[in-house]
Tab-separated table of C-alpha atoms in Angstrom:
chain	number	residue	atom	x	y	z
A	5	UNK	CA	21.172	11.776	7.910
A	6	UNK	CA	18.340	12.792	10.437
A	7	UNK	CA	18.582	12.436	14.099
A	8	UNK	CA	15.835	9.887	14.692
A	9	UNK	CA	12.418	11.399	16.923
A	10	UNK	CA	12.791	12.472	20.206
A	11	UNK	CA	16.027	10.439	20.827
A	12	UNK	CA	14.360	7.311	21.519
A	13	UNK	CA	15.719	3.905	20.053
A	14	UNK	CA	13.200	3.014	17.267
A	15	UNK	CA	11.203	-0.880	17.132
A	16	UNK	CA	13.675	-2.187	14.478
A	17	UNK	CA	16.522	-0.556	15.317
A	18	UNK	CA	19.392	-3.168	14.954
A	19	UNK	CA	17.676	-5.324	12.340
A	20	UNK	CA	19.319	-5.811	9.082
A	21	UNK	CA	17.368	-5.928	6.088
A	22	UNK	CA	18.418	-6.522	2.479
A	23	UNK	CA	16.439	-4.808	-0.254
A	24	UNK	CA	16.968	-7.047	-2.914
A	25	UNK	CA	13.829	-5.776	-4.722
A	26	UNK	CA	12.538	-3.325	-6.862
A	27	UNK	CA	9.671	-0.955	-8.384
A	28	UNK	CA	6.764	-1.344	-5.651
A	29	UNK	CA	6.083	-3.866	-3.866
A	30	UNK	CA	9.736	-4.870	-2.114
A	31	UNK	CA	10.624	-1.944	-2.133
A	32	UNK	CA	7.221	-0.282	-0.087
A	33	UNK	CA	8.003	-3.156	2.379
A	34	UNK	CA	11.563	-2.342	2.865
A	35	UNK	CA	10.542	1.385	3.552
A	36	UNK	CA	8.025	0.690	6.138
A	37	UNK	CA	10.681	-1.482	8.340
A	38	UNK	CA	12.944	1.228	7.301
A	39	UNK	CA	10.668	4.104	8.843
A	40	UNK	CA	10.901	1.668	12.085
A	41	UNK	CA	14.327	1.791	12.506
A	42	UNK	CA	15.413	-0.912	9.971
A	43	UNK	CA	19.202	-0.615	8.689
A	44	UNK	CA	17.879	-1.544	4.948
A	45	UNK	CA	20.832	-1.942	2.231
A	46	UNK	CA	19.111	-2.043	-0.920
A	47	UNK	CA	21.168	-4.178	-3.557
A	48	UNK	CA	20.286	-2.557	-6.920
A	49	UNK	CA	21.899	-3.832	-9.811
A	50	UNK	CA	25.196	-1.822	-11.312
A	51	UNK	CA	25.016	0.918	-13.553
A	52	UNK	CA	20.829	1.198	-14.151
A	53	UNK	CA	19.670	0.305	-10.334
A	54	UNK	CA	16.262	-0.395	-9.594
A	55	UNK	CA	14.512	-0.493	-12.971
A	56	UNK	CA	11.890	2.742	-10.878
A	57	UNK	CA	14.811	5.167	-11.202
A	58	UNK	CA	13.784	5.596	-14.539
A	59	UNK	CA	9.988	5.161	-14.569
A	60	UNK	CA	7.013	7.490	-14.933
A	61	UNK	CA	8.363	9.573	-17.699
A	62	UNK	CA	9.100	12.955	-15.768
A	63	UNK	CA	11.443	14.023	-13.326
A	64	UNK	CA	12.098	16.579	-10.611
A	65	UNK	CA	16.282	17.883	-10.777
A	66	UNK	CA	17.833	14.169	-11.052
A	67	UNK	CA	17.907	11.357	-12.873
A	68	UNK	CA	15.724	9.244	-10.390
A	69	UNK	CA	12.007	9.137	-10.760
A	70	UNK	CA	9.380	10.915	-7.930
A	71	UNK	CA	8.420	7.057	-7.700
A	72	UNK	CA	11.678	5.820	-7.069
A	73	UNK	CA	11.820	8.736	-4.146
A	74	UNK	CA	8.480	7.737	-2.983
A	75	UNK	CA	9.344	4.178	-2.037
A	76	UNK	CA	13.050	4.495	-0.800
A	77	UNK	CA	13.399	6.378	2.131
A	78	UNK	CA	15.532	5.637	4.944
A	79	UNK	CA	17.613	3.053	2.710
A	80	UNK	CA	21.530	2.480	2.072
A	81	UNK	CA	22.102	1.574	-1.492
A	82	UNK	CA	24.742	-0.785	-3.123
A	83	UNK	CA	25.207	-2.114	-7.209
A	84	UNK	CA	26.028	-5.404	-6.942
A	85	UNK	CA	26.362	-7.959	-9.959
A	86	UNK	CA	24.675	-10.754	-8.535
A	87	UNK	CA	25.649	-13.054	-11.903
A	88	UNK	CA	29.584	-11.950	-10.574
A	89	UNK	CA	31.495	-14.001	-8.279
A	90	UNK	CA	33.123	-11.252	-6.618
A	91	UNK	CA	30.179	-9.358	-5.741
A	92	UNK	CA	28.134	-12.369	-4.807
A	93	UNK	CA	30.929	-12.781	-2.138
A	94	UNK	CA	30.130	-9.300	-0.961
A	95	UNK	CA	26.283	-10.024	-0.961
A	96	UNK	CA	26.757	-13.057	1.398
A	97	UNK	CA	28.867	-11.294	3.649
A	98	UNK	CA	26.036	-9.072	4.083
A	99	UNK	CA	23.515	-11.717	4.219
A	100	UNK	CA	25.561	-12.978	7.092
A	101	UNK	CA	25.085	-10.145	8.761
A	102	UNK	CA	21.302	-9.348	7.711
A	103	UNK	CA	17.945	-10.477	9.954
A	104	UNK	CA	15.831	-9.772	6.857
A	105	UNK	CA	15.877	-10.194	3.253
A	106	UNK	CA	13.163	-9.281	0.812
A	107	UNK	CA	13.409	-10.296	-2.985
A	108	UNK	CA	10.572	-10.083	-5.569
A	109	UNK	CA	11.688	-11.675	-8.612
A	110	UNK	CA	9.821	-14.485	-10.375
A	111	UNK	CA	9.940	-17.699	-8.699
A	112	UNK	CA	13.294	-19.777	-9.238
A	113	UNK	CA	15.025	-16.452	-10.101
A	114	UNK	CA	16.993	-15.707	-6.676
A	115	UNK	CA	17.593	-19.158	-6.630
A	116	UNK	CA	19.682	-18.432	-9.931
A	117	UNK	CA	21.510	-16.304	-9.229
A	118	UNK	CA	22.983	-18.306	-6.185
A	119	UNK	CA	20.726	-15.650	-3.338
A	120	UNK	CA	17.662	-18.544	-2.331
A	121	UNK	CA	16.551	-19.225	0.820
A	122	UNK	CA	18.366	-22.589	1.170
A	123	UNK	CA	21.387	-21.205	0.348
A	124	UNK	CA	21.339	-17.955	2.511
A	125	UNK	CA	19.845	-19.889	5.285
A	126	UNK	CA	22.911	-22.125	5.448
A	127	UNK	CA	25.014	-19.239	5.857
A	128	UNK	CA	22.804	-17.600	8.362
A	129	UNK	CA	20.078	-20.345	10.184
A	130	UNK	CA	18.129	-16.967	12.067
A	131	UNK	CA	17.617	-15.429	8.584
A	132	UNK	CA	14.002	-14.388	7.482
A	133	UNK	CA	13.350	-14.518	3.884
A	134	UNK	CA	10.581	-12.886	2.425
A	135	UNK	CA	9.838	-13.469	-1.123
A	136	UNK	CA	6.953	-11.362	-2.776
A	137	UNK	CA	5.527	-12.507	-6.515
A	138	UNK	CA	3.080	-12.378	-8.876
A	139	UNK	CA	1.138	-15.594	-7.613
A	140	UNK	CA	3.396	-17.220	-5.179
A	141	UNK	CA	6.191	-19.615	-5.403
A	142	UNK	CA	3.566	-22.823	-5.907
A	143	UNK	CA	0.537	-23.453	-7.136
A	144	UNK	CA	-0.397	-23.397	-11.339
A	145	UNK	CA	-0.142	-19.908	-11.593
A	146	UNK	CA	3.608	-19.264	-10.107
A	147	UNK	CA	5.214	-18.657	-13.240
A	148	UNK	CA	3.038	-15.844	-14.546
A	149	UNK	CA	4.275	-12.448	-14.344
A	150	UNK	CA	3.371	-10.934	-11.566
A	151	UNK	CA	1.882	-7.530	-12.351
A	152	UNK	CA	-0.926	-5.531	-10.122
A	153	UNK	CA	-3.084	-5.663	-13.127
A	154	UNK	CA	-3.256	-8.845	-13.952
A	155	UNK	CA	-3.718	-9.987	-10.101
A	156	UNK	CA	-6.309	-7.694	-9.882
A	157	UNK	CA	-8.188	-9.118	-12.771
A	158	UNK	CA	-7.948	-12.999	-11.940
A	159	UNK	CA	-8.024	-12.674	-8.162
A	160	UNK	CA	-11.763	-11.116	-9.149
A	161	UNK	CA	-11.562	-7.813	-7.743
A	162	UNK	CA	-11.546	-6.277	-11.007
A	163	UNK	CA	-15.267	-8.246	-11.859
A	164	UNK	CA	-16.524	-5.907	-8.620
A	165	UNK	CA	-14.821	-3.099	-9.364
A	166	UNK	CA	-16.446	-0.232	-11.209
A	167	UNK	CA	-19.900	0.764	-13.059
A	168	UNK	CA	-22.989	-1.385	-13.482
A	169	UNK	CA	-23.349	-2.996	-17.350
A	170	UNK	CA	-19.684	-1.040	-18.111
A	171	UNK	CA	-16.694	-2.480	-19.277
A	172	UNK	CA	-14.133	-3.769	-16.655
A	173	UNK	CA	-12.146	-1.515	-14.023
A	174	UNK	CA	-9.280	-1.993	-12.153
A	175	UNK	CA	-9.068	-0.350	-8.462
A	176	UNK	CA	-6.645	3.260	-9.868
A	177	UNK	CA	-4.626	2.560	-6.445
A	178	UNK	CA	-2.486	-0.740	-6.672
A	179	UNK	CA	-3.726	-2.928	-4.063
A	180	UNK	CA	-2.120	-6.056	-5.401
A	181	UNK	CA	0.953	-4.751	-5.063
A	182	UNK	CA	0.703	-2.791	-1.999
A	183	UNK	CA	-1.428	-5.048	-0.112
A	184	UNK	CA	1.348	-7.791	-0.937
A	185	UNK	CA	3.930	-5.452	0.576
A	186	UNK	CA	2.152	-5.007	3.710
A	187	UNK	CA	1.088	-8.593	4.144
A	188	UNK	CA	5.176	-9.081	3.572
A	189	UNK	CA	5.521	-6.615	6.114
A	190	UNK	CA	3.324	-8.254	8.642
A	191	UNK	CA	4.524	-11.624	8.213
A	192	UNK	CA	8.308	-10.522	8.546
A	193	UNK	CA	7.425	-8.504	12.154
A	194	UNK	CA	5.322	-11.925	13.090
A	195	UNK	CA	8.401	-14.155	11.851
A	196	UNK	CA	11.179	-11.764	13.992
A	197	UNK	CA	8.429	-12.411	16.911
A	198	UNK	CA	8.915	-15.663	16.361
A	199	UNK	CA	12.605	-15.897	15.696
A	200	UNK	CA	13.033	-13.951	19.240
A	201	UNK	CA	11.534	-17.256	20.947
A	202	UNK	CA	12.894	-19.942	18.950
A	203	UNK	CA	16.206	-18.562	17.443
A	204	UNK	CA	15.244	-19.917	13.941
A	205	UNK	CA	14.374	-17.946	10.798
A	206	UNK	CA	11.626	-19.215	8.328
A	207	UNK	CA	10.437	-18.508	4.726
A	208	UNK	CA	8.295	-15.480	4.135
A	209	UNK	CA	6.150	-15.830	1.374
A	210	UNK	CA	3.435	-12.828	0.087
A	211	UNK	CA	2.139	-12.251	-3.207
A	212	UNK	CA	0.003	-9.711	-5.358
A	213	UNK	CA	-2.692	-12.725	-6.510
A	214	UNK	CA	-3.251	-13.159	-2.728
A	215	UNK	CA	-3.203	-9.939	-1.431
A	216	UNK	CA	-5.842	-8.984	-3.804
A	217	UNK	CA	-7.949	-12.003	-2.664
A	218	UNK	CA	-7.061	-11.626	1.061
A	219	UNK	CA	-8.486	-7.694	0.740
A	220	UNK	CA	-12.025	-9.410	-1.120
A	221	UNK	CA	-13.744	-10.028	2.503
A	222	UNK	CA	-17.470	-8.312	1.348
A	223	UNK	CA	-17.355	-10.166	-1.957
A	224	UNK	CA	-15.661	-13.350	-0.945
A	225	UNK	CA	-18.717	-13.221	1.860
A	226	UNK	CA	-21.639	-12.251	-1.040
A	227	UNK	CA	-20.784	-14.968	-2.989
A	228	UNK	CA	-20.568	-17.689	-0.291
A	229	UNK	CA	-23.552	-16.125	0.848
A	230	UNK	CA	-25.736	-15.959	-2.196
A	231	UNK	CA	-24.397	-18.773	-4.477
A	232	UNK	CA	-23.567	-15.727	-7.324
A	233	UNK	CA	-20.350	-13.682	-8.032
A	234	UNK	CA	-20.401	-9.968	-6.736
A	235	UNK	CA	-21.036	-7.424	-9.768
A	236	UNK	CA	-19.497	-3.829	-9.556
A	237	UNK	CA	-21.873	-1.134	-7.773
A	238	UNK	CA	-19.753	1.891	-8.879
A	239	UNK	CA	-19.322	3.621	-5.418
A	240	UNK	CA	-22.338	2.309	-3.809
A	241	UNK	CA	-22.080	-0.694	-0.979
A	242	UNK	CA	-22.767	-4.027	-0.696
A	243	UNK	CA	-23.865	-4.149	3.006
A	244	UNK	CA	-25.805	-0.591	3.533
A	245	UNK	CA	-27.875	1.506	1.417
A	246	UNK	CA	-27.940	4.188	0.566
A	247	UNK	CA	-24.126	4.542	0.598
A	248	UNK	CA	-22.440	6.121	-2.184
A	249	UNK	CA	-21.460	8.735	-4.035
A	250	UNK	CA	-24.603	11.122	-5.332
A	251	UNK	CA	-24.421	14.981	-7.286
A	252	UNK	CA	-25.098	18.032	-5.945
A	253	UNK	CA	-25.810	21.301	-7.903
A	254	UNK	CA	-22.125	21.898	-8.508
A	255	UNK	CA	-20.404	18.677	-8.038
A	256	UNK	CA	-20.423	15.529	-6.237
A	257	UNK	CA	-19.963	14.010	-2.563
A	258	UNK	CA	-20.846	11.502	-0.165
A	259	UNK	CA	-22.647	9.745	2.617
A	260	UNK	CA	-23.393	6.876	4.488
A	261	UNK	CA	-26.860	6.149	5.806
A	262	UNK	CA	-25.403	2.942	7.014
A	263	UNK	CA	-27.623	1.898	9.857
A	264	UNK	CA	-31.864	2.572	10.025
A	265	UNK	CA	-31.115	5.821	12.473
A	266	UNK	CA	-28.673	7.062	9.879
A	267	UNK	CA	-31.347	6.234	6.990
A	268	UNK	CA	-34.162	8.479	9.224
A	269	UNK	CA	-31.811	11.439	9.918
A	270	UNK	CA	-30.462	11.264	6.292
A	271	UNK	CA	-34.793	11.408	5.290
A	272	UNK	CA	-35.212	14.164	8.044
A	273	UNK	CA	-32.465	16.572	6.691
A	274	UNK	CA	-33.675	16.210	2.560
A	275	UNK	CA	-37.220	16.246	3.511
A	276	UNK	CA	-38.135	12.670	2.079
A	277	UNK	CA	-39.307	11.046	4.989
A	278	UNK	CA	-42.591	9.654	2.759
A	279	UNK	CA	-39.693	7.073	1.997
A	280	UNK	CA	-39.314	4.624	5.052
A	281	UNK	CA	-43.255	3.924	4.284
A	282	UNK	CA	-42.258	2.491	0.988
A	283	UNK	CA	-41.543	-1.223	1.449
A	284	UNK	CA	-39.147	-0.997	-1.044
A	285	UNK	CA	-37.289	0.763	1.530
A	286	UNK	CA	-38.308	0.297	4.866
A	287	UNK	CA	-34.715	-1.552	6.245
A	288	UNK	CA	-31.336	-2.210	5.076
A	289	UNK	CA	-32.226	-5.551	3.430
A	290	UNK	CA	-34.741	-4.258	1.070
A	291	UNK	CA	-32.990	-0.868	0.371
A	292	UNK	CA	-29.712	-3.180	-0.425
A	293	UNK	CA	-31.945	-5.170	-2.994
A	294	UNK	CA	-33.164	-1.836	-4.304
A	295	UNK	CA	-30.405	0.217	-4.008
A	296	UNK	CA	-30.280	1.589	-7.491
A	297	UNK	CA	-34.021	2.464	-7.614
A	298	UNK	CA	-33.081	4.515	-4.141
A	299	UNK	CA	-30.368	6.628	-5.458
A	300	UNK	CA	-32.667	7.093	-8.611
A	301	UNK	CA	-35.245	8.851	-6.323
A	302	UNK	CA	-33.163	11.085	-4.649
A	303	UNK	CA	-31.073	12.462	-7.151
A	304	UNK	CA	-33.570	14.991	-7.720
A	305	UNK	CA	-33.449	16.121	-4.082
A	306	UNK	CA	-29.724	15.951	-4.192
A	307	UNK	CA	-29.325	18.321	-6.710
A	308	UNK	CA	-31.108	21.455	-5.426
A	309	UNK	CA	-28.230	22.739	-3.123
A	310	UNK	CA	-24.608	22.464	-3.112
A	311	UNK	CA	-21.917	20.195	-2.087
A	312	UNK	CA	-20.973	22.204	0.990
A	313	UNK	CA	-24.930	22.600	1.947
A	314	UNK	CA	-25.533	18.787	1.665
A	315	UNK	CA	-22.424	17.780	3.857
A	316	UNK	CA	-22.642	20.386	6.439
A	317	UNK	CA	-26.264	19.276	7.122
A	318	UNK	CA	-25.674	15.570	6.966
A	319	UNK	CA	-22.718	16.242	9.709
A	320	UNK	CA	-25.112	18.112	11.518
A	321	UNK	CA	-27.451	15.592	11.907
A	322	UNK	CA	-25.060	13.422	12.743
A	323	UNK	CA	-25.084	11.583	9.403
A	324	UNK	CA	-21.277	10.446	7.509
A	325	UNK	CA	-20.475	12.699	4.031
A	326	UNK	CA	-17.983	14.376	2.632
A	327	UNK	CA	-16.625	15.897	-0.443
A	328	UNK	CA	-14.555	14.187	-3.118
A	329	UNK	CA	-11.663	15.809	-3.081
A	330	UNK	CA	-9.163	15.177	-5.610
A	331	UNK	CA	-5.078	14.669	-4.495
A	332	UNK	CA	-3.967	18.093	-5.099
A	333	UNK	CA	-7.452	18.715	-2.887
A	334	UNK	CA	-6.652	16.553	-0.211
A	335	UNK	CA	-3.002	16.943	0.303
A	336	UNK	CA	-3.384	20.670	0.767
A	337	UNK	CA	-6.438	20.233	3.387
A	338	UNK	CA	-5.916	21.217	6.480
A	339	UNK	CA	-6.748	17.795	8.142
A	340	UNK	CA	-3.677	16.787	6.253
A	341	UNK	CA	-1.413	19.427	7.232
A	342	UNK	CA	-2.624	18.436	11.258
A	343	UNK	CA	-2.100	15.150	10.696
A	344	UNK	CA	1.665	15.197	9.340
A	345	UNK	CA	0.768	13.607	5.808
A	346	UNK	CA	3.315	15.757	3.583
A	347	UNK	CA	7.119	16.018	4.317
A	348	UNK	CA	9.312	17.802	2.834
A	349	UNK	CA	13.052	15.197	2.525
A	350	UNK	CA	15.908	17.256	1.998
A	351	UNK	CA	18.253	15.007	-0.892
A	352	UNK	CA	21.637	15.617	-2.431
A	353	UNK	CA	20.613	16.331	-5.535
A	354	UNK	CA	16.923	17.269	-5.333
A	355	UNK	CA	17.505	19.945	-2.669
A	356	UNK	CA	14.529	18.649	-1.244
A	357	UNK	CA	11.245	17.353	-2.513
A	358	UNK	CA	7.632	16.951	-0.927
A	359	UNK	CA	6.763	12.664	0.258
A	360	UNK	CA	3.503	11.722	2.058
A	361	UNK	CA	3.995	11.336	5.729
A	362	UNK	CA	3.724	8.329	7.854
A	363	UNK	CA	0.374	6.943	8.181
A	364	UNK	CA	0.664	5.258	10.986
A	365	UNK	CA	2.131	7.034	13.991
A	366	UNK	CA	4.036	5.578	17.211
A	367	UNK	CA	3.778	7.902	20.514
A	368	UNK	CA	7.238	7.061	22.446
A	369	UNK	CA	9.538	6.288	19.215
A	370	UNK	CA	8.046	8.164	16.167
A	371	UNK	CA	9.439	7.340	12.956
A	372	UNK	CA	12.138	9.704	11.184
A	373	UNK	CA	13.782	9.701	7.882
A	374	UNK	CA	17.019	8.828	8.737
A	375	UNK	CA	18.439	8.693	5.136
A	376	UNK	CA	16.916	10.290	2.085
A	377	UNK	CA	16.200	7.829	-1.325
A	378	UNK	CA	20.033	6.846	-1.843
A	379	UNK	CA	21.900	7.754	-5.260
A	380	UNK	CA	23.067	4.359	-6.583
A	381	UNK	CA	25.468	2.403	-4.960
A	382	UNK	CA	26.217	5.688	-2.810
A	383	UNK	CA	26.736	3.653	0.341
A	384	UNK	CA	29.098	1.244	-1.298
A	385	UNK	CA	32.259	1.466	-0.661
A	386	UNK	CA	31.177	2.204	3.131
A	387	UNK	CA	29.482	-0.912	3.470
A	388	UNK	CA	32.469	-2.755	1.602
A	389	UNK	CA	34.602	-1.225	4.202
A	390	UNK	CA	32.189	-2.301	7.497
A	391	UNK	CA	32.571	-5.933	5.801
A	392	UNK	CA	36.144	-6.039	5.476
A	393	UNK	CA	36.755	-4.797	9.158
A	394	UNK	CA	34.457	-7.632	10.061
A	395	UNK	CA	36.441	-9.987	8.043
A	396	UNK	CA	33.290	-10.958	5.992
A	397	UNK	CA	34.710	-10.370	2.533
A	398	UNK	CA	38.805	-10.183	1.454
């Protein structure tokens, strides 16, 4: 266990949340309140644990996956049989003593297996519940399985995402699922708010459909704009042009001429300027309509110097670009290494093994890992023992 920052009581510190989740999107949520200061007891089922222990087909030293380390930081674990009497005893004692709980099983499940809201909230009246599926617990869709893919494809991001006249592409980072976990995230902060003026808990309801629709704020404004669906500009933009991603003599990068001084300086440093006269071209509206047209023209310019040419005399005229870096690219740049995105977690079994930093940072109570990803059930028989001595279970 690491002494938290500085010393300084953390936000969430003294909020109990159970992490009755698993794979991504629960479990991402769990590990931001977590990184806050959260005591989260994640209830993994007996002998196999969350079903991410095993995922991804490659391992480090142990038996649990990087992904299962990546999302389960500064957690306490426990195997409970939910379908047994005995330990659903000892999961209501703790969900007497909890402030949170996150599930993300299909709708109805929790409610199953005896852990719902109604029921929980009987026992304990301040509880927040946050339940995370595939399309939420109403609505025609709630019974689907809720996968990042397939919200990605029927929310419509995927019918915006990717090359022009090319087959359908779904967004390589999951949004669905991660945007669901940190819409969770933001309603459980806004429903402890809450709880702290009125004393009651309330239902917490996120889920990937929606969190792929909520993120859709160009298209969603295109098509209520134009009357027609948003088709996929590969990495070009709907508002500005040009804006996207071109190639240089030896690879490719980026810029932004998002604004009419950023489209002059961007024709002053490439020597085009003959272009604003074109009235093809001549504002942002027109060079939107045109945009592919655009880029056709100045790939030939583009691809008479080099990457690091282009972008050092774009940022010197004061115009956005950048190289595209791939992961192994970015995670050893030094930006990264300034701004504190790779850890290194020290673990029981692992020795210790590299995590991406916190991305957002707090100036009085910075976050800490407190605990590293917990072996199954390895804080069991401790937190049987705190309930006992509280006369919560026999």
């Amino acid at each position: 266990m690491v002494e938290e920052g500085r010393g300084r009581r953390q936000p969430l510190a003294g909020i109990r949340v159970l992490d009755v989740s698993q794979v991504m999107a629960g479990p991402f949520c769990c590990m931001l309140l977590g990184d806050m200061g959260a005591d989260v007891i994640k209830v993994e089922p007996p002998a196999v644990g969350d079903s991410s222990r095993r995922s991804m087909g490659f391992r480090l030293k142990g038996d649990d996956s990087p992904g299962f380390l990546a999302l389960n930081r500064n957690k306490r674990s426990i195997a409970l049989d939910l379908k047994s009497e005995a330990d659903r005893a000892v999961f209501y004692g703790l969900a007497r003593t909890a402030d949170v709980v996150v599930e993300n099983g299909r709708p109805g499940v929790a409610d199953r297996l005896g852990i719902g809201y109604e029921t929980l909230k009987a026992m304990n009246p301040g509880l927040i519940y946050a339940s995370i599926s595939g399309f939420g617990p109403g609505g025609p869709w709630a019974m689907r399985p809720g996968y990042d893919l397939i919200a990605q494809a029927m929310s419509g991001l995927m019918s915006a995402t990717g090359l022009p006249d090319a087959e359908p592409v779904k967004n390589g980072t999951p949004v669905g699922d991660l945007g669901a976990a940190l819409f969770a995230t933001y309603g459980i902060l806004s429903a402890l708010i809450g709880r702290a003026q009125t004393g009651e808990g309330q239902f917490v309801s996120a889920s990937l459909f929606e969190a792929a629709l909520g993120l859709s704020i160009w298209e969603t404004a295109e098509l209520w704009g134009t009357g027609k669906s948003p088709k996929p500009l590969g990495t070009a933009n709907r508002m500005s042009a040009p804006y996207q991603a071109v190639k240089a003599e030896d690879g490719y990068f980026v810029f932004a001429a998002a604004n009419q001084k950023l489209w002059l300086s961007l024709l002053a440093v490439i020597g085009r300027e003959e272009l604003n006269d074109d009235p093809r071209f001549s504002d942002n509206s027109v060079r939107v309509a045109n945009a592919r047209t655009l880029i056709e023209l100045l790939r030939p310019t583009f691809a008479t110097r080099s990457v690091d040419q282009w972008v050092s005399a774009l940022l010197a005229a004061g115009v956005p670009a950048g190289p595209i870096y791939d992961y192994e690219q970015s995670l050893a740049s030094e930006h990264t290494r300034a701004r504190e995105m790779v850890q290194e977690i020290a673990h029981p079994v692992e020795g210790s093994f590299k995590a991406l930093g916190f991305p957002v940072k707090l100036s009085a109570t910075p976050q800490a890992v407190r605990y590293p990803p917990p072996l199954l059930d390895e804080h069991g028989a401790e937190l049987r023992r705190e309930l006992a001595e509280r006369g919560l279970i026999g």
